[in-house]
């Protein structure tokens, strides 16, 4: 289930100070309290200039910011576009100073205007972000307009907004967790190449036995961790579709009989382990199916409305009932259940669905208990920096996915990705591992979304920047099958078509090189400059004596570009030549420096080169 259907828990996020954890920043105006608000279901706001200074907003509602608009009267189920307006006073402008507008978080995307002038846009709900407004800010009255685009679930300006005075960009980016260290993960977690499996869609029979038969192939492909989407019985009451969502769990201790038996599952885990592959399973504990026995046995464990009726987490998730983690007995039950699967089936961890909707102190307690049994992987379907401190090894980097979408689909500059990675560096604890992907069960098939070449180049990027890569079942064949959560659809294993062979060969070469490359798994990322930085994205990954170059054309234009001879490359030059291994060409070569640094790249093509 998609993490964007977000928080409504974590009230501290709504009140934290912008400048609490930064230096060199002075808050000029905190823009909290009353704002004007209007929804735009027909998307007419831009054409009607709702952002202009003299626009009539007399019919706009008054609302409180920060907050999700789902909490405003009459907007609890609205998804789409909405506009916010706020006027404020600045007593004095010092022309020697720099000023920015700082947003703690907007769900999901937004555009910002100040005094009728477009300031900038931001994509992705989970990030703090800022815009320099030095040239737009006025002494006296100022008018701020924000257009918010919500793609589903809660929407709005849900964290603080402020006008700040700053000296350095880094001051704006540093958050509380920049000064802390992430928990130390196991080496196999850092080395993971995760393959997500939807058992129902993985084969015609959709069983554990069918997955077990594929373990040798997955090993050969280079996969070393498999994540099984929920394996439990699926609820029937209020079921969506014919077969229901696996995220509607009927019995936490049971196994979906369509997949097989407990012995079948144990056999799958054993075979995976014998092939050097770890197994994690999906954990769905924010909510249950309506026919889960806990509703009858422990109705006090659920969230209820003012009529004492158990409710769903939101208006869209009608097939599930919301759990209330204020109840200590519920917490005990869930911890024992999680320990059961590790002890009895020897699984290696959990992918935790909508982890942000379950209190972080619960996850911290869980992790301590699981660590007493064996080292595990804990993957949060969330993006909160604090999740890395104690409970989780990995969080979802929706930010990188959104950046790649902007670059590949909308023609934005590759520097968008730099901005995202830089912001991540300053917001997350040191050593945080992020899950990188260009496709998963919550997102469209990469080939459909990015196009065939775009799917390959985006996969190339997510597998070569720092982080842990994910691949969704069928992605290795360039599959375009839309795998519904609620119906029976089977992934394609088209290994003989031109596309199928190209994609499979790409992933096999990339994954197996990565498994043997400490530079890609552990190395520092150092940006490399080219003559075409507006189209080409190039960087080094360096670990001890190993150096790897990733270079990709992220534009629709073919380019002949030249790599700048920087300090990294200088150390590899001997007698004016460079020795290299071209991963996708599978060849070792030696070239004069002037030849080596010239690259001809067709649109959305790339090279991965080990320099030695």
mmCIF file of C-alpha atoms in Angstrom, residues 1 14 52 58 74 82 121 155 157 167 196 203 223 225 293 310 373 420 432 469 541 561 568 573 579:
data_model
loop_
_atom_site.group_PDB
_atom_site.id
_atom_site.type_symbol
_atom_site.label_atom_id
_atom_site.label_comp_id
_atom_site.label_asym_id
_atom_site.label_seq_id
_atom_site.Cartn_x
_atom_site.Cartn_y
_atom_site.Cartn_z
ATOM 1 C CA UNK A 1 0.000 0.000 0.000
ATOM 2 C CA UNK A 14 3.192 20.095 12.873
ATOM 3 C CA UNK A 52 -1.963 36.950 -8.984
ATOM 4 C CA UNK A 58 -13.486 36.595 -1.000
ATOM 5 C CA UNK A 74 -15.972 19.060 3.848
ATOM 6 C CA UNK A 82 -6.009 23.023 -4.026
ATOM 7 C CA UNK A 121 8.002 24.036 -7.793
ATOM 8 C CA UNK A 155 -3.005 16.395 1.188
ATOM 9 C CA UNK A 157 0.738 22.015 3.717
ATOM 10 C CA UNK A 167 23.889 32.945 4.981
ATOM 11 C CA UNK A 196 9.989 -8.080 -4.803
ATOM 12 C CA UNK A 203 3.317 -17.693 -11.863
ATOM 13 C CA UNK A 223 19.494 -11.326 -6.529
ATOM 14 C CA UNK A 225 17.251 -10.912 -1.030
ATOM 15 C CA UNK A 293 -10.681 -12.450 14.544
ATOM 16 C CA UNK A 310 -14.505 0.806 14.136
ATOM 17 C CA UNK A 373 16.719 -13.832 17.911
ATOM 18 C CA UNK A 420 17.561 15.578 -4.124
ATOM 19 C CA UNK A 432 21.381 5.889 6.329
ATOM 20 C CA UNK A 469 18.335 -1.383 -5.266
ATOM 21 C CA UNK A 541 31.981 5.594 -7.077
ATOM 22 C CA UNK A 561 30.558 14.793 -24.475
ATOM 23 C CA UNK A 568 39.874 10.957 -9.365
ATOM 24 C CA UNK A 573 46.390 7.762 -15.556
ATOM 25 C CA UNK A 579 43.013 0.833 -18.336
#
